[in-house]
Coordinates of C-alpha atoms in Angstrom, one line a residue:
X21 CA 6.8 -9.3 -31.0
X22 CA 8.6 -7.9 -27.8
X23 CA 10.6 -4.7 -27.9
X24 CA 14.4 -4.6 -25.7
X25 CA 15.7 -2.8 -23.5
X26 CA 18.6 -2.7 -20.8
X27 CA 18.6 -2.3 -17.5
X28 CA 21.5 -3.4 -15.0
X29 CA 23.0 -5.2 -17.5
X30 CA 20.1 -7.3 -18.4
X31 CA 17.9 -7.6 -21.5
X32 CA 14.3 -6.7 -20.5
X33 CA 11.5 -7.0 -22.5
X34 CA 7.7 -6.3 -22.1
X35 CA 7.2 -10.2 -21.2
X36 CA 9.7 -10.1 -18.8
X37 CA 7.2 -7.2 -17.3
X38 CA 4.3 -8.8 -17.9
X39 CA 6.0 -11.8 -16.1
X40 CA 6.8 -9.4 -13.0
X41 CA 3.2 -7.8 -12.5
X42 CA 1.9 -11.6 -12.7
X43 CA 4.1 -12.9 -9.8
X44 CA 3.6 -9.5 -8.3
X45 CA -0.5 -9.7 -8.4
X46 CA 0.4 -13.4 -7.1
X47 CA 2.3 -12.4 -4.2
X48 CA -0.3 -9.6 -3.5
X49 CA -3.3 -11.8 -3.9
X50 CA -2.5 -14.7 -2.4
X51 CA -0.7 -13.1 0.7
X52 CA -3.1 -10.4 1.5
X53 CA -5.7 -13.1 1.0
X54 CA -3.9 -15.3 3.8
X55 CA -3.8 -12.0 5.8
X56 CA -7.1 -10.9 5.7
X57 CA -8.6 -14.4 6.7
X58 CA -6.0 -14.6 9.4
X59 CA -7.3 -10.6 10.2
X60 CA -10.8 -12.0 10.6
X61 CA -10.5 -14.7 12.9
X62 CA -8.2 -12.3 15.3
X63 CA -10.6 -9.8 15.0
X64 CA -13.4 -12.6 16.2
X65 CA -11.2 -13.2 19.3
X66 CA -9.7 -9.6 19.7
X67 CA -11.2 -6.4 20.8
X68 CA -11.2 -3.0 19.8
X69 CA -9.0 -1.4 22.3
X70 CA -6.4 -4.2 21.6
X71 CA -6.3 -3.2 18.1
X72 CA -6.1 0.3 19.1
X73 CA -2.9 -0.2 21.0
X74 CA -1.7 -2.0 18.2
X75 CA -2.3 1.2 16.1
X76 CA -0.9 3.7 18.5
X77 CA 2.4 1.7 18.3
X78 CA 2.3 1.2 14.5
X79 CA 2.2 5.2 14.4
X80 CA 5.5 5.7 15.8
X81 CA 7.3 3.3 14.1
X82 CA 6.2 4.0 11.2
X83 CA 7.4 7.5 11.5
X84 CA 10.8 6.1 12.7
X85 CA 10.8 3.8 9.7
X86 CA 10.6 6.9 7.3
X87 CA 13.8 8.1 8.9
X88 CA 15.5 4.6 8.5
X89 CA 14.6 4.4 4.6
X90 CA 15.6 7.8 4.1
X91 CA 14.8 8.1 0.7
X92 CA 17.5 5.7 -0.6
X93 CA 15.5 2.7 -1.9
X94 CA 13.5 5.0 -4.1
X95 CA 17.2 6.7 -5.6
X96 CA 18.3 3.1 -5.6
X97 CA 15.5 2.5 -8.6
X98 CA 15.6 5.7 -10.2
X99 CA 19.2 5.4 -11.0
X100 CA 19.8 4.0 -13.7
X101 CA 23.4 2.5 -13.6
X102 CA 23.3 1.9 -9.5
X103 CA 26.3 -0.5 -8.9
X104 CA 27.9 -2.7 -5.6
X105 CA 29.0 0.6 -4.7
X106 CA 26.2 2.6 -4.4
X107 CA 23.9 -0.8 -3.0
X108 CA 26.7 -1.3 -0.5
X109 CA 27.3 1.7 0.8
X110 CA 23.4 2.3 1.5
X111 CA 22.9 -0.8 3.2
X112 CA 25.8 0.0 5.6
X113 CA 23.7 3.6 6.4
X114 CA 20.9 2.1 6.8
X115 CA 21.6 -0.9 9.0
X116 CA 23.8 2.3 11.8
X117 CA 20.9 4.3 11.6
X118 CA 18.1 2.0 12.4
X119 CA 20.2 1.0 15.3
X120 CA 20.2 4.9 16.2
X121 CA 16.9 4.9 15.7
X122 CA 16.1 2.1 17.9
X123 CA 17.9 3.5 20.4
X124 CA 15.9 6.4 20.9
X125 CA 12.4 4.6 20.1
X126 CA 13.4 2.5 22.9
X127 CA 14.2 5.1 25.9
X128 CA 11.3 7.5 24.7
X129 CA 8.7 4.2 25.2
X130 CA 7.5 4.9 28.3
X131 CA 7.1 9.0 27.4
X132 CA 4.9 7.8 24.7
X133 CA 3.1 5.2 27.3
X134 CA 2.5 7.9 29.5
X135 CA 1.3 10.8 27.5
X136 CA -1.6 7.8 25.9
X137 CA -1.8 6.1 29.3
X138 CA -1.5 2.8 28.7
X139 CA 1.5 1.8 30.4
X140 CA 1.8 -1.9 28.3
X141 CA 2.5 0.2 25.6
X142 CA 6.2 1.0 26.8
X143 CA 7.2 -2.9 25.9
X144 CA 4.8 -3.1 23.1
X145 CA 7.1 -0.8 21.4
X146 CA 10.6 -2.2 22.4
X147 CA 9.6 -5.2 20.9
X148 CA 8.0 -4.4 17.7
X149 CA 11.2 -1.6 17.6
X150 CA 13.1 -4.4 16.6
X151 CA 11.4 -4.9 13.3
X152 CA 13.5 -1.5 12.6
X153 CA 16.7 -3.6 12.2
X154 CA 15.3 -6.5 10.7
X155 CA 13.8 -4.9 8.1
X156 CA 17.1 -2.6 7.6
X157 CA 19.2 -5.8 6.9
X158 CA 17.0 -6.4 4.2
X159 CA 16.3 -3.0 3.0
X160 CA 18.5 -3.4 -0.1
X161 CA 17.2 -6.8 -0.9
X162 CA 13.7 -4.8 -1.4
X163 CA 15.1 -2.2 -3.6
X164 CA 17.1 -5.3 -5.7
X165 CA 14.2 -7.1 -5.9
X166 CA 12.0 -4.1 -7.6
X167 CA 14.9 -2.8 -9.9
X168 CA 15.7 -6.1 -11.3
X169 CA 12.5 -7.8 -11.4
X170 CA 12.5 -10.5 -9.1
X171 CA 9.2 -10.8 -7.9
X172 CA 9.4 -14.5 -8.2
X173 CA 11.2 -14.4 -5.1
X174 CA 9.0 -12.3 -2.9
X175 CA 6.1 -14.1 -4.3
X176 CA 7.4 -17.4 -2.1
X177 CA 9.1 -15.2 0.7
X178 CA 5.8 -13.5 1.5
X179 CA 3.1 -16.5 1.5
X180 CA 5.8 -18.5 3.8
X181 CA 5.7 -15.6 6.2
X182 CA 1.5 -15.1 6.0
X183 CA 0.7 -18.4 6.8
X184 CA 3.6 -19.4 9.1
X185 CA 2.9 -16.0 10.9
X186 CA -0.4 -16.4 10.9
X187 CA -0.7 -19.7 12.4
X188 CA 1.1 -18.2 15.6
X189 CA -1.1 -15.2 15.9
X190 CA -3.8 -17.5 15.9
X191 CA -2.9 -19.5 17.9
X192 CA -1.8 -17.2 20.8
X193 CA -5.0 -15.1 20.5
X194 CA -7.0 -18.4 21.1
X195 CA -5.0 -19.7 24.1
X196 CA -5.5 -15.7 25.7
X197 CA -2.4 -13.9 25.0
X198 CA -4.2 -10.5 23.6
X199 CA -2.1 -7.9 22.0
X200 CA 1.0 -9.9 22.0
X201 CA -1.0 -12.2 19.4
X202 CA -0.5 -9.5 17.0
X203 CA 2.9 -8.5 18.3
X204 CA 4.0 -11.6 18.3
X205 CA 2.6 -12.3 14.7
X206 CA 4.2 -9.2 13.5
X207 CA 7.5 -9.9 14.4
X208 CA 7.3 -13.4 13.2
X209 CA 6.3 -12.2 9.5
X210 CA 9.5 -9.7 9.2
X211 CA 11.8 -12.8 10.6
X212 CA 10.6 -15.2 8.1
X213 CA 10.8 -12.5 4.9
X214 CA 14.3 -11.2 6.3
X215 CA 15.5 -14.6 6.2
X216 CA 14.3 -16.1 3.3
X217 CA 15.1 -13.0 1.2
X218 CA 18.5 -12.9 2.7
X219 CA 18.8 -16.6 1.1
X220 CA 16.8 -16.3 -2.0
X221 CA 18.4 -12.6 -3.3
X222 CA 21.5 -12.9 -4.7
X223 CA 23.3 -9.7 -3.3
X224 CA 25.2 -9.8 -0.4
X225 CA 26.9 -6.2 0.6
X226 CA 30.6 -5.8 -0.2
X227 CA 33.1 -3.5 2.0
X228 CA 32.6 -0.8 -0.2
X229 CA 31.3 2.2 0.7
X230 CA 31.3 6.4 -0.5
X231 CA 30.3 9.1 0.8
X232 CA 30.0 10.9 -2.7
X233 CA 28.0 8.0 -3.9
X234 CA 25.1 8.8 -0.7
X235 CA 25.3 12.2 -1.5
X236 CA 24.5 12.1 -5.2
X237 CA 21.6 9.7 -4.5
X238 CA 20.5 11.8 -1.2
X239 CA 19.9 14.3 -3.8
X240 CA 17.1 12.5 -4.8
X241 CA 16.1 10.6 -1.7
X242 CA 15.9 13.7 0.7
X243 CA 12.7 15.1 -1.4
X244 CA 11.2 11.9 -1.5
X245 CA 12.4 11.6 2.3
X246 CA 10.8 14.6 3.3
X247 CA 7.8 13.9 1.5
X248 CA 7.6 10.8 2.9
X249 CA 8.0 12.2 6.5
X250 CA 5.3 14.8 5.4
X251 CA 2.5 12.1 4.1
X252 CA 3.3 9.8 7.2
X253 CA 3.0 11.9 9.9
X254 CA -0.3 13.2 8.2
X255 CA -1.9 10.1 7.4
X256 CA -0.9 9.3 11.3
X257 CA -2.2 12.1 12.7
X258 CA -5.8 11.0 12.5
X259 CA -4.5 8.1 14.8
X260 CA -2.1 10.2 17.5
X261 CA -5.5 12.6 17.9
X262 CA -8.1 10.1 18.4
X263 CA -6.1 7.4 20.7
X264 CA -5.6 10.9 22.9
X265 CA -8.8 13.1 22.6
X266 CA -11.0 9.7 22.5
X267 CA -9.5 6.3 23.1
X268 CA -8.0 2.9 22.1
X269 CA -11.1 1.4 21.4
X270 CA -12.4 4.5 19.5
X271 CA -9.0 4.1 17.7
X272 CA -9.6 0.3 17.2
X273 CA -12.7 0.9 15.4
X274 CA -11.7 3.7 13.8
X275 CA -8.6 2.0 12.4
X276 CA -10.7 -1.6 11.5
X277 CA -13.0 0.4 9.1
X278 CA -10.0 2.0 7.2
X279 CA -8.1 -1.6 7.2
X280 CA -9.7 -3.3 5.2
X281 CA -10.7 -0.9 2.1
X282 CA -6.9 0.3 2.6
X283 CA -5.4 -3.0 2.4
X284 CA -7.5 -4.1 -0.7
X285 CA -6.9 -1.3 -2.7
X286 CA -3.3 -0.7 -1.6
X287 CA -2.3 -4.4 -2.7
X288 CA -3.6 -4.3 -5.6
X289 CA -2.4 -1.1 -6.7
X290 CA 1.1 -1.4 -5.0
X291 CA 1.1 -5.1 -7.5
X292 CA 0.8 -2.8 -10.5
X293 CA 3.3 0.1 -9.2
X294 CA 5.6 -1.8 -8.0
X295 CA 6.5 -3.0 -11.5
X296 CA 5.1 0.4 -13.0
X297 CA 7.9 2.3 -10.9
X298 CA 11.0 0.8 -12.3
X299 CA 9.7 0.2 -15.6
X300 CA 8.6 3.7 -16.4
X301 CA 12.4 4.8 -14.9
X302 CA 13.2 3.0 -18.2
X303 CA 11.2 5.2 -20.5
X304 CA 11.5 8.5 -18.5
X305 CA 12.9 10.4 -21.6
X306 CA 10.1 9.1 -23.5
X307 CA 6.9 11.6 -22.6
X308 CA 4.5 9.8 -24.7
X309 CA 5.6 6.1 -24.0
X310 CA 5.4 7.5 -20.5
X311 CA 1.6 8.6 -21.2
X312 CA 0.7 5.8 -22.5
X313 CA 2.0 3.2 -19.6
X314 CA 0.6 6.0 -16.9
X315 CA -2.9 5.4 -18.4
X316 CA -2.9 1.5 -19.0
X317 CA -1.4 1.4 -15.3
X318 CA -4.3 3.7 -14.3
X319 CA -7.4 2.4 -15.6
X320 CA -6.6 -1.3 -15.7
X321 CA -6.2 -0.6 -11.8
X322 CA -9.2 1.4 -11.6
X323 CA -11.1 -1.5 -13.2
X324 CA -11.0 -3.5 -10.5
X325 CA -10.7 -1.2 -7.5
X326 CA -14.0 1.1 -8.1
X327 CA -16.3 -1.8 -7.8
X328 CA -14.7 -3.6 -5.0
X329 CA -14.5 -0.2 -2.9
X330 CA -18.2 0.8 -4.3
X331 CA -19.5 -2.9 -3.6
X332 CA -17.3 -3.0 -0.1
X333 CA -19.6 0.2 0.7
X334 CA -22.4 -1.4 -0.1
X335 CA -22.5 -4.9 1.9
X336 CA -20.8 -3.5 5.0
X337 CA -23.6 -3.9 7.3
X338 CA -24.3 -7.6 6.8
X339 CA -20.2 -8.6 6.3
X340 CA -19.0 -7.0 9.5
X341 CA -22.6 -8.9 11.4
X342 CA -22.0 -11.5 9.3
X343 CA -17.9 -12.0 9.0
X344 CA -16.5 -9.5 12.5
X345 CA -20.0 -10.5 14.7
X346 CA -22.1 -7.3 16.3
X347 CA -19.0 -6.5 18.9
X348 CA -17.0 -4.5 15.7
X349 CA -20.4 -3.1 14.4
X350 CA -19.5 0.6 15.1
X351 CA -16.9 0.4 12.3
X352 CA -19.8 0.2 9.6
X353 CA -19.6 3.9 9.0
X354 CA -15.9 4.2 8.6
X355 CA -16.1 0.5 6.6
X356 CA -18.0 3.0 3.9
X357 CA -16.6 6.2 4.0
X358 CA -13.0 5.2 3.2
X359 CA -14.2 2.6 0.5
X360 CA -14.9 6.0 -1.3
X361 CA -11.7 7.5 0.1
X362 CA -9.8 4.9 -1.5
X363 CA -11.4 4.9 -4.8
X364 CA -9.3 7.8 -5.8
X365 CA -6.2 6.0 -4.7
X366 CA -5.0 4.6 -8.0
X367 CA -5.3 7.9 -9.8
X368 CA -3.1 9.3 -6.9
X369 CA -0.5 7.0 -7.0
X370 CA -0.2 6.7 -10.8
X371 CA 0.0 10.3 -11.1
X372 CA 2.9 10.3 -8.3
X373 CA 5.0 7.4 -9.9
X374 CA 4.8 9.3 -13.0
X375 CA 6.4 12.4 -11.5
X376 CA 9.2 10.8 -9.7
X377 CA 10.1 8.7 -12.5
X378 CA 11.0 11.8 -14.6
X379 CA 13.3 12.3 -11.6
X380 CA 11.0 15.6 -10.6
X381 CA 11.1 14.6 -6.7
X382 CA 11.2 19.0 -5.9
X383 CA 8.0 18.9 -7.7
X384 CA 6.5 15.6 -5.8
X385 CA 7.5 17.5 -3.0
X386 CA 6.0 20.7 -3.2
X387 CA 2.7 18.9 -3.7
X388 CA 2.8 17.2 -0.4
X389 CA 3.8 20.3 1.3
X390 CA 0.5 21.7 -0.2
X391 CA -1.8 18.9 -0.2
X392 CA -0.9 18.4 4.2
X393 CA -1.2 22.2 4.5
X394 CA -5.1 21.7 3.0
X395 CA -5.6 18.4 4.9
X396 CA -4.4 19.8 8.3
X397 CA -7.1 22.8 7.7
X398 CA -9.5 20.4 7.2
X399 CA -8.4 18.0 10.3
X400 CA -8.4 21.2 12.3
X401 CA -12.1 22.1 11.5
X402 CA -13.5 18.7 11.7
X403 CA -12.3 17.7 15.2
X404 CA -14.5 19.2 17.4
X405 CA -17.5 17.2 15.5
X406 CA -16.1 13.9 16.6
X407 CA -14.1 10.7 14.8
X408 CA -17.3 10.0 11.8
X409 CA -16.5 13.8 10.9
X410 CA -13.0 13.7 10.7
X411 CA -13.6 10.7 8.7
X412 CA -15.9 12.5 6.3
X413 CA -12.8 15.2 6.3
X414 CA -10.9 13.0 4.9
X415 CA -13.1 11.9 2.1
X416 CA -13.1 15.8 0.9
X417 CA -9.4 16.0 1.1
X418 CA -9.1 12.8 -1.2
X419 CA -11.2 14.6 -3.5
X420 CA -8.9 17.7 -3.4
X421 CA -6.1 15.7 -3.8
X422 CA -6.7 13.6 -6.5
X423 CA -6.6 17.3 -8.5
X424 CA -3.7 18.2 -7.1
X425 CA -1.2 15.4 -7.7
X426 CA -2.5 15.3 -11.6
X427 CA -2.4 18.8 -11.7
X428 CA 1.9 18.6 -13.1
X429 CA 1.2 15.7 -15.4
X430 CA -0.8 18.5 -17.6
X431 CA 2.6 19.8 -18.5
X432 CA 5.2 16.7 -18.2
X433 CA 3.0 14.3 -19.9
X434 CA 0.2 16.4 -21.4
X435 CA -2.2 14.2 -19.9
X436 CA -4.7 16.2 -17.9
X437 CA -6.8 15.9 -14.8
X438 CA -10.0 16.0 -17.2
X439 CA -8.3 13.5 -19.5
X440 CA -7.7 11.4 -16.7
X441 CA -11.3 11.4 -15.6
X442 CA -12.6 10.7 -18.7
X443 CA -10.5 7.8 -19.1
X444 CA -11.9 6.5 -15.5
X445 CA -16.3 7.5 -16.2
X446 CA -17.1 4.4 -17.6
X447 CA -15.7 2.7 -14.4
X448 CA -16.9 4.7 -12.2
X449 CA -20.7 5.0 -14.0
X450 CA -20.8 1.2 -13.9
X451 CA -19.3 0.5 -10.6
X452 CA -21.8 2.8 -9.3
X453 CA -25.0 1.1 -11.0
X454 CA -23.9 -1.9 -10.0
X455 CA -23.6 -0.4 -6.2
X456 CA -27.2 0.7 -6.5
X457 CA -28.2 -3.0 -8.0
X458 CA -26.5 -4.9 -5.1
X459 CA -27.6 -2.2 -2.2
X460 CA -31.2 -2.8 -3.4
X461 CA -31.0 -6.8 -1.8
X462 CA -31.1 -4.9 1.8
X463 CA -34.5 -4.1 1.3
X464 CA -35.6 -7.8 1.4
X465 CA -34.8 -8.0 5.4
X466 CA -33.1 -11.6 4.5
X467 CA -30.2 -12.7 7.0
X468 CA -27.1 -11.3 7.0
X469 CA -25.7 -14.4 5.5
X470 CA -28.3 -14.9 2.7
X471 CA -27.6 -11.1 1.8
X472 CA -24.2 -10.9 1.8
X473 CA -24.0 -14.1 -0.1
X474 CA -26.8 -12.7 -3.5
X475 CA -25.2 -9.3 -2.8
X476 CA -21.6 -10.3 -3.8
X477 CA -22.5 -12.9 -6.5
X478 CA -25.2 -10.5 -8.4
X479 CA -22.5 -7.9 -8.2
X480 CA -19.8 -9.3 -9.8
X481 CA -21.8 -10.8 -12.6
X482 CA -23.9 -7.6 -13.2
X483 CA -20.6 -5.5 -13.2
X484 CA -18.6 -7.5 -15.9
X485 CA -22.4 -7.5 -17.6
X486 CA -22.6 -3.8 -18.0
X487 CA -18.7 -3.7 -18.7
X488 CA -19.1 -6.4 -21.7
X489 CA -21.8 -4.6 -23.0
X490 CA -20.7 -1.0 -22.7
X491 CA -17.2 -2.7 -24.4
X492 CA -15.3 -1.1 -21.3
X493 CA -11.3 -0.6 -22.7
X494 CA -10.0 -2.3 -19.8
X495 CA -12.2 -5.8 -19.5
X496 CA -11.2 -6.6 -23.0
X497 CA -7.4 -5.3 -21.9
X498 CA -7.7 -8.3 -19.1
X499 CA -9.0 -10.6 -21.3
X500 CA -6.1 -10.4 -23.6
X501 CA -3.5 -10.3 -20.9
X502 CA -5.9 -13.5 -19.5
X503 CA -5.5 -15.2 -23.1
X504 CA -1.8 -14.6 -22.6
X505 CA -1.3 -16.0 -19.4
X506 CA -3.0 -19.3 -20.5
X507 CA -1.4 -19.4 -23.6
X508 CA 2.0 -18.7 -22.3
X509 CA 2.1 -20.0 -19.5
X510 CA 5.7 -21.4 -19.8
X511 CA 7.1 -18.0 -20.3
X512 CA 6.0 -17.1 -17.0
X513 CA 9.4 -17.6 -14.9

């Protein structure tokens, strides 16, 4: 039995949902999987100080993106009855302003070269400056895509790009072509999506556009904007200090040892927000229908991102030997430290998403006002000890934060910080015995291989062990939603 709903004129039911989050987790697994094996084999004929200038130019554009976005996609969703009108007249702002914005990315380039001192940099940014437009043509596809449900479509989009794209960075890497391997890649990818969304969507602006319309959903999008701007430049900052005060290479490593726990966690996560977003916008006048999606969201994540982070932690040593060879070994340290940032990440997020769909974006931004006021204080202390320190910084401030970002949900969805964390304890309890289990096969002095290889099979069978016989909420949850999947599989469009 299904309940119904509306939304855009279309009759919406929990399968269609379910159907979303699978073709969502598809797109998510299968082309972060493509990415991170392509990832691997660059990083095997890359170096550090490549990656770092790589990083340095990712900053900046991802600062300039912000501005581009503007807040509009996320009003786009929230609104409930968004029209032609109000898609229309924010692709038309968007596409001017990322040509503004290009503009000025382009003639400040060689500033930005100079002040780092790498002067490649300077056309290193002109060219991936041009993802800026790309990505504005298709800006509203995005938004259509997420408000209507049709991750089918990005599903097919994204693994075309990933393994088309991947196949040329490859490929120029091995024949010599350093950075422009990955600049070249990158560009690539937001060609291919651009272009196959463009085809696949069907929206196409019309030559409509209002001013009022902008302003009634700036409303909304300039608090998200400006906490967007806030949480960018912050989790950037790291990056802007240590490619100055130390160096690419420093950078490289630095920014290899977040990738990968970052782009696990965030990809699987982002698979279950994605859908959670629009679908709680549905319900956002409904506290306890709210609750109750927030925590199934929240622990069914958790589930499966506290033992990969606490296993990733745990085999670093022998998979970057192993997988990265002995030339990446420095980024051991950060490998582990932000496995344990990032276990907080899907109580962050949930909590967030919760908060904007009630439409309370003055409240989402007062807490990043407060939670980049703390995590400045504690950049600012930690700096003089060196990049491992600032690193370790940042693992307090994830702490900190996780309170702070629950800390409204007490009062909009009576659903506390302490509520939350006991929801999450027998996850975390388990994840961590299982840690202990599989960090115990170092002490055999086996190869790297051999380890890596008993470490990663004993974990995942001794996890779901202790989950099936503690009765862990969310293992049977999956197994259910598994049982669906198999049994009705035709319903899956």
């Amino acid at each position: 039995t299904f309940s119904f709903y509306k939304i855009n004129g279309i009759l919406m039911n929990k399968k269609v949902i379910f159907s979303s989050l699978f073709w969502k987790f598809a797109e998510r697994i299968g082309t972060k999987g493509v990415d991170f094996l392509v990832q691997l084999v660059l990083a095997r004929l890359l170096f550090p100080e490549q990656y770092g200038m790589i990083a340095l130019a990712a900053v900046f554009l991802q600062l300039v993106s912000v501005f581009k976005d503007s807040g509009f996609n996320s009003a786009l969703i929230q609104k409930k009855n968004a029209d032609l009108l109000d898609f229309s007249s924010v692709f038309y702002l968007t596409l001017v302003f990322s040509l503004f914005l290009y503009g000025v990315l382009f003639f400040i380039a060689p500033l930005i070269a100079s002040f780092y001192k790498i002067s490649d940099l300077t056309l290193v940014l002109r060219v991936l400056g041009l993802k800026l437009i790309i990505s504005s043509l298709i800006s509203i596809q995005s938004a259509y895509i997420v408000k209507n449900f049709l991750f089918k479509k990005m599903f097919y989009s994204s693994i075309l790009s990933s393994l088309f794209s991947g196949g040329v960075g490859i490929f120029l890497a091995y024949q010599g072509y350093g950075v422009w391997a990955l600049v070249v890649q990158q560009m690539v990818s937001q060609i291919i999506v651009g272009v196959v969304w463009w085809f696949l969507v069907n929206w196409r602006p019309a030559l409509l556009f209002s001013f009022n319309r902008l302003k009634g959903l700036f409303n909304y999008g300039s608090k998200i904007l400006a906490s967007a701007l806030l949480n960018t430049f912050y989790e950037n900052l790291q990056s802007l200090i240590i490619g100055k005060v130390f160096n690419p290479a420093m950078l490289g490593i630095y920014n290899q040892g977040k990738k990968y726990p970052e782009a696990i966690t965030t990809n699987i996560d982002s698979s279950i927000q994605s859908v959670l977003f629009p679908a709680l916008v549905l319900h956002q006048d409904n506290q306890i229908k709210l609750k109750e999606m927030m925590r199934r969201a929240m622990t069914t994540t958790s589930f499966i991102i506290f033992p990969l982070m606490v296993g990733l932690a745990m085999i670093a040593n022998p998979l970057v030997k192993e997988v990265l060879t002995d030339k990446w070994i420095d980024i051991v340290p950060f490998l582990q430290i932000f496995s344990f940032i990032y276990i907080f990440y899907s109580l962050n997020v949930a909590n967030l998403q919760a908060i904007k769909a009630f439409g309370r974006s003055d409240i989402f931004l007062k807490l990043e006002a407060i939670k980049k006021i703390l995590g400045l204080i504690i950049l600012t202390v930690t700096i003089p000890f060196g990049v491992l320190a600032m690193a370790w910084g940042q693992l307090v401030s994830g702490v900190i934060f996780s309170f702070i970002n629950a800390y409204p949900n007490k009062k909009l969805l009576n659903y506390s910080y302490g509520q939350q964390i006991k929801d999450l304890a027998p996850t975390f309890l388990i994840s961590v015995v299982m840690g202990g289990a599989v960090f115990c096969w170092g002490f055999l002095k086996l190869s790297p291989l051999l380890t890596l290889i008993l470490q990663v099979v004993s974990g995942g069978v001794f996890y779901f062990a202790l989950a099936k016989i503690f009765k862990v909420e969310s293992l049977a949850y999956l197994i259910k939603i598994l049982k669906q999947v198999i049994n009705k599989k035709h319903n899956v469009v």
